[in-house]
Amino acid sequence: MSDVLICPLRPVERFRDLHPEEVADLFRMTQRVANVVEKHFQGTSLTISIQDGPEAGQTVKHVHVHILPRKAGDFEKNDNVYDELQKHDKEDEDTPLKWRSEEEMISEAADLKKYFI
């Protein structure tokens, strides 16, 4: 599952802690990046999600927006995407063996950067 995270510049734990101008900036950037992610990863739809608080599945204590490119049939049941999001940052799932290499991340960043120049 490819997923891109958008984070506000000021680190805050919950969505309610953002100032109105930060909310506007976060969603402007989310929209801009979402268009690129869908195009770059040949998606036909997007899941855009904020897990706001531990009971909502937030595992990292800072606001961030997940942008996931979607295609028909990518999950057996559409809502299974939320199960993936919930385990995304958990310790047993988030191990160095599962991380992309520095080189892979640099290459992907270079590929995506061309859309923003």
mmCIF file of C-alpha atoms in Angstrom:
data_model
loop_
_atom_site.group_PDB
_atom_site.id
_atom_site.type_symbol
_atom_site.label_atom_id
_atom_site.label_comp_id
_atom_site.label_asym_id
_atom_site.label_seq_id
_atom_site.Cartn_x
_atom_site.Cartn_y
_atom_site.Cartn_z
ATOM 1 C CA MET A 1 0.000 0.000 0.000
ATOM 2 C CA SER A 2 1.495 3.312 -1.079
ATOM 3 C CA ASP A 3 0.572 6.123 1.187
ATOM 4 C CA VAL A 4 1.741 9.682 1.543
ATOM 5 C CA LEU A 5 1.486 11.676 4.762
ATOM 6 C CA ILE A 6 0.833 15.391 5.008
ATOM 7 C CA CYS A 7 1.787 17.026 8.321
ATOM 8 C CA PRO A 8 1.359 20.596 9.512
ATOM 9 C CA LEU A 9 4.548 22.547 10.140
ATOM 10 C CA ARG A 10 3.672 23.053 13.812
ATOM 11 C CA PRO A 11 3.497 19.679 15.539
ATOM 12 C CA VAL A 12 0.216 19.209 17.417
ATOM 13 C CA GLU A 13 -1.378 16.031 18.698
ATOM 14 C CA ARG A 14 -5.011 16.563 17.726
ATOM 15 C CA PHE A 15 -6.827 18.182 14.806
ATOM 16 C CA ARG A 16 -8.673 20.488 17.221
ATOM 17 C CA ASP A 17 -5.316 21.967 18.272
ATOM 18 C CA LEU A 18 -4.653 23.454 14.832
ATOM 19 C CA HIS A 19 -5.306 27.144 14.219
ATOM 20 C CA PRO A 20 -7.877 27.879 11.472
ATOM 21 C CA GLU A 21 -5.186 29.059 9.044
ATOM 22 C CA GLU A 22 -3.237 25.832 9.686
ATOM 23 C CA VAL A 23 -6.340 23.767 8.891
ATOM 24 C CA ALA A 24 -6.784 25.673 5.636
ATOM 25 C CA ASP A 25 -3.104 25.214 4.748
ATOM 26 C CA LEU A 26 -3.185 21.507 5.660
ATOM 27 C CA PHE A 27 -6.158 20.858 3.399
ATOM 28 C CA ARG A 28 -4.861 23.005 0.539
ATOM 29 C CA MET A 29 -1.659 20.965 0.595
ATOM 30 C CA THR A 30 -3.598 17.717 0.989
ATOM 31 C CA GLN A 31 -5.605 18.548 -2.137
ATOM 32 C CA ARG A 32 -2.493 19.470 -4.095
ATOM 33 C CA VAL A 33 -0.550 16.361 -3.081
ATOM 34 C CA ALA A 34 -3.598 14.096 -3.503
ATOM 35 C CA ASN A 35 -3.884 15.106 -7.151
ATOM 36 C CA VAL A 36 -0.232 14.185 -7.681
ATOM 37 C CA VAL A 37 -0.444 10.914 -5.753
ATOM 38 C CA GLU A 38 -3.466 9.719 -7.725
ATOM 39 C CA LYS A 39 -1.797 10.573 -11.032
ATOM 40 C CA HIS A 40 1.664 9.229 -10.146
ATOM 41 C CA PHE A 41 0.461 5.907 -8.728
ATOM 42 C CA GLN A 42 -2.197 5.477 -11.459
ATOM 43 C CA GLY A 43 -5.052 5.493 -8.961
ATOM 44 C CA THR A 44 -8.665 5.933 -9.937
ATOM 45 C CA SER A 45 -9.757 7.180 -6.495
ATOM 46 C CA LEU A 46 -8.270 8.264 -3.181
ATOM 47 C CA THR A 47 -8.746 7.546 0.488
ATOM 48 C CA ILE A 48 -7.919 10.656 2.499
ATOM 49 C CA SER A 49 -7.936 10.029 6.227
ATOM 50 C CA ILE A 50 -7.118 11.609 9.569
ATOM 51 C CA GLN A 51 -7.127 9.333 12.590
ATOM 52 C CA ASP A 52 -7.713 11.864 15.354
ATOM 53 C CA GLY A 53 -7.020 10.288 18.739
ATOM 54 C CA PRO A 54 -6.144 6.783 19.918
ATOM 55 C CA GLU A 55 -9.697 5.433 19.748
ATOM 56 C CA ALA A 56 -9.784 6.503 16.089
ATOM 57 C CA GLY A 57 -6.623 4.509 15.384
ATOM 58 C CA GLN A 58 -4.050 7.327 15.751
ATOM 59 C CA THR A 59 -0.764 5.649 16.674
ATOM 60 C CA VAL A 60 1.581 8.628 16.191
ATOM 61 C CA LYS A 61 0.895 11.621 18.419
ATOM 62 C CA HIS A 62 0.853 14.328 15.776
ATOM 63 C CA VAL A 63 -1.803 15.356 13.296
ATOM 64 C CA HIS A 64 -1.237 13.924 9.847
ATOM 65 C CA VAL A 65 -3.350 13.204 6.799
ATOM 66 C CA HIS A 66 -2.982 9.880 5.000
ATOM 67 C CA ILE A 67 -3.404 9.997 1.219
ATOM 68 C CA LEU A 68 -3.790 6.585 -0.378
ATOM 69 C CA PRO A 69 -4.201 6.062 -4.106
ATOM 70 C CA ARG A 70 -6.948 3.514 -4.734
ATOM 71 C CA LYS A 71 -7.830 1.143 -7.563
ATOM 72 C CA ALA A 72 -10.749 -1.198 -8.086
ATOM 73 C CA GLY A 73 -10.288 -4.377 -6.062
ATOM 74 C CA ASP A 74 -7.256 -3.183 -4.073
ATOM 75 C CA PHE A 75 -8.940 -4.418 -0.858
ATOM 76 C CA GLU A 76 -11.359 -7.329 -0.566
ATOM 77 C CA LYS A 77 -13.724 -5.048 1.365
ATOM 78 C CA ASN A 78 -13.335 -1.308 0.873
ATOM 79 C CA ASP A 79 -13.267 -0.535 4.607
ATOM 80 C CA ASN A 80 -10.298 -2.909 5.091
ATOM 81 C CA VAL A 81 -8.191 0.113 4.171
ATOM 82 C CA TYR A 82 -8.834 1.413 7.696
ATOM 83 C CA ASP A 83 -7.455 -1.795 9.210
ATOM 84 C CA GLU A 84 -4.276 -1.182 7.209
ATOM 85 C CA LEU A 85 -4.099 2.420 8.385
ATOM 86 C CA GLN A 86 -4.544 1.380 12.011
ATOM 87 C CA LYS A 87 -1.644 -1.063 11.942
ATOM 88 C CA HIS A 88 0.508 1.136 9.696
ATOM 89 C CA ASP A 89 2.616 2.664 12.483
ATOM 90 C CA LYS A 90 2.339 -0.005 15.166
ATOM 91 C CA GLU A 91 5.631 -1.302 16.491
ATOM 92 C CA ASP A 92 5.167 -4.890 15.321
ATOM 93 C CA GLU A 93 4.324 -3.661 11.822
ATOM 94 C CA ASP A 94 6.805 -0.780 11.738
ATOM 95 C CA THR A 95 10.159 -2.547 11.739
ATOM 96 C CA PRO A 96 13.335 -1.588 9.881
ATOM 97 C CA LEU A 97 13.011 -4.745 7.764
ATOM 98 C CA LYS A 98 9.745 -3.383 6.345
ATOM 99 C CA TRP A 99 11.025 0.146 5.762
ATOM 100 C CA ARG A 100 11.924 1.407 2.325
ATOM 101 C CA SER A 101 15.599 2.098 1.898
ATOM 102 C CA GLU A 102 16.994 5.618 1.940
ATOM 103 C CA GLU A 103 17.731 5.253 -1.765
ATOM 104 C CA GLU A 104 14.134 4.215 -2.520
ATOM 105 C CA MET A 105 12.769 7.206 -0.616
ATOM 106 C CA ILE A 106 15.167 9.607 -2.358
ATOM 107 C CA SER A 107 14.176 8.200 -5.732
ATOM 108 C CA GLU A 108 10.454 8.465 -4.968
ATOM 109 C CA ALA A 109 10.860 12.023 -3.666
ATOM 110 C CA ALA A 110 12.663 12.974 -6.884
ATOM 111 C CA ASP A 111 9.892 11.406 -8.970
ATOM 112 C CA LEU A 112 7.193 13.274 -7.051
ATOM 113 C CA LYS A 113 9.104 16.565 -6.939
ATOM 114 C CA LYS A 114 8.724 17.051 -10.691
ATOM 115 C CA TYR A 115 4.981 17.596 -10.188
ATOM 116 C CA PHE A 116 5.613 20.578 -7.885
ATOM 117 C CA ILE A 117 8.145 22.566 -9.911
#
